[in-house]
Every structure is written in structure tokens, then in C-alpha cells.
Amino acid sequence: NSDNRNDLWFDHLTVTDWDLNAGADQYYAGISIQNNPTRIVVEYCSFKKRATLSDADPGQRDGTGNGIWIKAGTQYGTDSGGQHVFRYNTFVGGYDPIGSEVDDDVRGGFFYNTDIYGNTIRYWADDAIQIDGSNANIAAWNNRMHHGFRGISGCPTLVGPLYLIRNTYWNLESAHKLG
């Protein structure tokens, strides 16, 4: 967990078994950064979440803890935030493998100028990619999502534009939540 952090680069990490106490909050994440972080890059990482240590395989749809969780909003000031890149990662299990908040704030979520592409996501409990909030020039493309609840959530999109391009989904309960 990191507060007030900018210019962080996570490359070729393996992140496993976060939130084994099944906390109800999303910030019990593999990577959790709060307070309007700017220029966070997560690439070529592997996230594998088991519900408990006794589970033989990752991928339980247990509903706790995000893989990546970013928190931004006006309550943290207006001097930073956004400009993130999440690319070529693999996620198995968890709540929102790529998630953000605050949803109802024009500076919330990933805020602005964020790219999410080339990720493979499977067996999650809520949104594979949750990009709710401002969504000012946010793009998600060429992501592969299967065997989970919902593909991409962009609800609300308070500023826009939000681009969803050539994402592939199968065996989901719902592809999108937009509004």
C-alpha cells in the first residue's frame, strides 16, 4: 500500500495470495495506491489470488481484494493523478483485477490519460476492469477476459471520452456496465 506516490513502475512481478483474511474492502489489493497517484505503470506482471492457502489452484471467485487498485478524487487535492499504463499482465482470481475509485468524483477513478491493454483476466468476482469515475481519455483495448462476472465497467463516465476497443470476452454473466 502506497500513499502519495508518483512515477512508480512495476515490471515482471509475481503477486500471489493477497487479502487471505477476506477483507471486504477493495484496497486489500496486490498493488494498492491511494491519494491521486500519477504515472503508475504495471506491465508483464502475474497476479494469482486463491481464496485460502489450502486452495490448490488460484481463481476462486471469492469477491475480495483487487489485483490493482488506484484511488483518486478531489478530496486528495487537484495537483496530480492519472496518466497510468496497465499492460500485458495476467490476472487469475480476485474481485476487480484492475480497479479504481472514487466513482462519483470528476477526478475519481483512473482520472485521465490512462491506457489498459493486452491483459488476460480470468476467474474474478465483479468487474474484470473497473474504470468508473472521470474517464477523461481512458482507453481499454485488446484485453482478454473469460470465466468471470462482468467484463468492463465504465459507470459512471463523468467526463469522458472512454474508449473500449477490440476487447474479447467469453463465459461472462455480462460484458459491460456503462453509463
PDB file of N, CA and C in Angstrom, residues 10-15 31 41-47 68 87-91 119:
ATOM      1  N   PHE A  10       6.061  -1.065 -12.095  1.00  0.00           N
ATOM      2  CA  PHE A  10       6.060  -2.459 -11.642  1.00  0.00           C
ATOM      3  C   PHE A  10       6.210  -3.327 -12.887  1.00  0.00           C
ATOM      4  N   ASP A  11       7.283  -4.104 -12.967  1.00  0.00           N
ATOM      5  CA  ASP A  11       7.602  -4.845 -14.177  1.00  0.00           C
ATOM      6  C   ASP A  11       8.016  -6.273 -13.808  1.00  0.00           C
ATOM      7  N   HIS A  12       7.367  -7.268 -14.434  1.00  0.00           N
ATOM      8  CA  HIS A  12       7.697  -8.686 -14.257  1.00  0.00           C
ATOM      9  C   HIS A  12       7.614  -9.144 -12.794  1.00  0.00           C
ATOM     10  N   LEU A  13       6.600  -8.696 -12.077  1.00  0.00           N
ATOM     11  CA  LEU A  13       6.377  -9.167 -10.703  1.00  0.00           C
ATOM     12  C   LEU A  13       5.405 -10.339 -10.708  1.00  0.00           C
ATOM     13  N   THR A  14       5.515 -11.183  -9.704  1.00  0.00           N
ATOM     14  CA  THR A  14       4.511 -12.198  -9.434  1.00  0.00           C
ATOM     15  C   THR A  14       3.881 -11.846  -8.092  1.00  0.00           C
ATOM     16  N   VAL A  15       2.581 -11.612  -8.100  1.00  0.00           N
ATOM     17  CA  VAL A  15       1.845 -11.213  -6.894  1.00  0.00           C
ATOM     18  C   VAL A  15       0.828 -12.310  -6.609  1.00  0.00           C
ATOM     19  N   ILE A  31      -1.570  -4.703  -5.626  1.00  0.00           N
ATOM     20  CA  ILE A  31      -0.927  -3.390  -5.685  1.00  0.00           C
ATOM     21  C   ILE A  31      -1.997  -2.364  -5.365  1.00  0.00           C
ATOM     22  N   VAL A  41       2.833   2.585 -13.805  1.00  0.00           N
ATOM     23  CA  VAL A  41       2.926   1.607 -14.886  1.00  0.00           C
ATOM     24  C   VAL A  41       3.033   0.223 -14.258  1.00  0.00           C
ATOM     25  N   VAL A  42       2.137  -0.692 -14.681  1.00  0.00           N
ATOM     26  CA  VAL A  42       2.194  -2.089 -14.256  1.00  0.00           C
ATOM     27  C   VAL A  42       2.204  -2.911 -15.537  1.00  0.00           C
ATOM     28  N   GLU A  43       3.308  -3.635 -15.777  1.00  0.00           N
ATOM     29  CA  GLU A  43       3.422  -4.391 -17.024  1.00  0.00           C
ATOM     30  C   GLU A  43       4.095  -5.738 -16.802  1.00  0.00           C
ATOM     31  N   TYR A  44       3.661  -6.712 -17.593  1.00  0.00           N
ATOM     32  CA  TYR A  44       4.236  -8.058 -17.587  1.00  0.00           C
ATOM     33  C   TYR A  44       4.233  -8.692 -16.200  1.00  0.00           C
ATOM     34  N   CYS A  45       3.206  -8.406 -15.414  1.00  0.00           N
ATOM     35  CA  CYS A  45       3.091  -8.974 -14.066  1.00  0.00           C
ATOM     36  C   CYS A  45       2.068 -10.098 -14.055  1.00  0.00           C
ATOM     37  N   SER A  46       2.193 -10.986 -13.083  1.00  0.00           N
ATOM     38  CA  SER A  46       1.272 -12.100 -12.900  1.00  0.00           C
ATOM     39  C   SER A  46       0.627 -11.971 -11.523  1.00  0.00           C
ATOM     40  N   PHE A  47      -0.711 -11.943 -11.494  1.00  0.00           N
ATOM     41  CA  PHE A  47      -1.481 -11.835 -10.254  1.00  0.00           C
ATOM     42  C   PHE A  47      -2.309 -13.110 -10.116  1.00  0.00           C
ATOM     43  N   ILE A  68      -5.057  -4.820  -8.903  1.00  0.00           N
ATOM     44  CA  ILE A  68      -4.513  -3.459  -8.876  1.00  0.00           C
ATOM     45  C   ILE A  68      -5.643  -2.546  -8.431  1.00  0.00           C
ATOM     46  N   ARG A  87      -0.496  -2.884 -18.730  1.00  0.00           N
ATOM     47  CA  ARG A  87      -0.387  -3.629 -19.983  1.00  0.00           C
ATOM     48  C   ARG A  87       0.304  -4.974 -19.799  1.00  0.00           C
ATOM     49  N   TYR A  88      -0.174  -5.935 -20.586  1.00  0.00           N
ATOM     50  CA  TYR A  88       0.425  -7.275 -20.707  1.00  0.00           C
ATOM     51  C   TYR A  88       0.554  -8.005 -19.366  1.00  0.00           C
ATOM     52  N   ASN A  89      -0.456  -7.852 -18.517  1.00  0.00           N
ATOM     53  CA  ASN A  89      -0.492  -8.552 -17.235  1.00  0.00           C
ATOM     54  C   ASN A  89      -1.451  -9.738 -17.333  1.00  0.00           C
ATOM     55  N   THR A  90      -1.273 -10.705 -16.428  1.00  0.00           N
ATOM     56  CA  THR A  90      -2.165 -11.848 -16.321  1.00  0.00           C
ATOM     57  C   THR A  90      -2.762 -11.854 -14.915  1.00  0.00           C
ATOM     58  N   PHE A  91      -4.088 -11.981 -14.850  1.00  0.00           N
ATOM     59  CA  PHE A  91      -4.805 -11.992 -13.566  1.00  0.00           C
ATOM     60  C   PHE A  91      -5.637 -13.260 -13.476  1.00  0.00           C
ATOM     61  N   ASN A 119      -4.046  -7.244 -21.537  1.00  0.00           N
ATOM     62  CA  ASN A 119      -4.142  -8.028 -20.302  1.00  0.00           C
ATOM     63  C   ASN A 119      -5.008  -9.263 -20.526  1.00  0.00           C
TER      64      ASN A 119
END
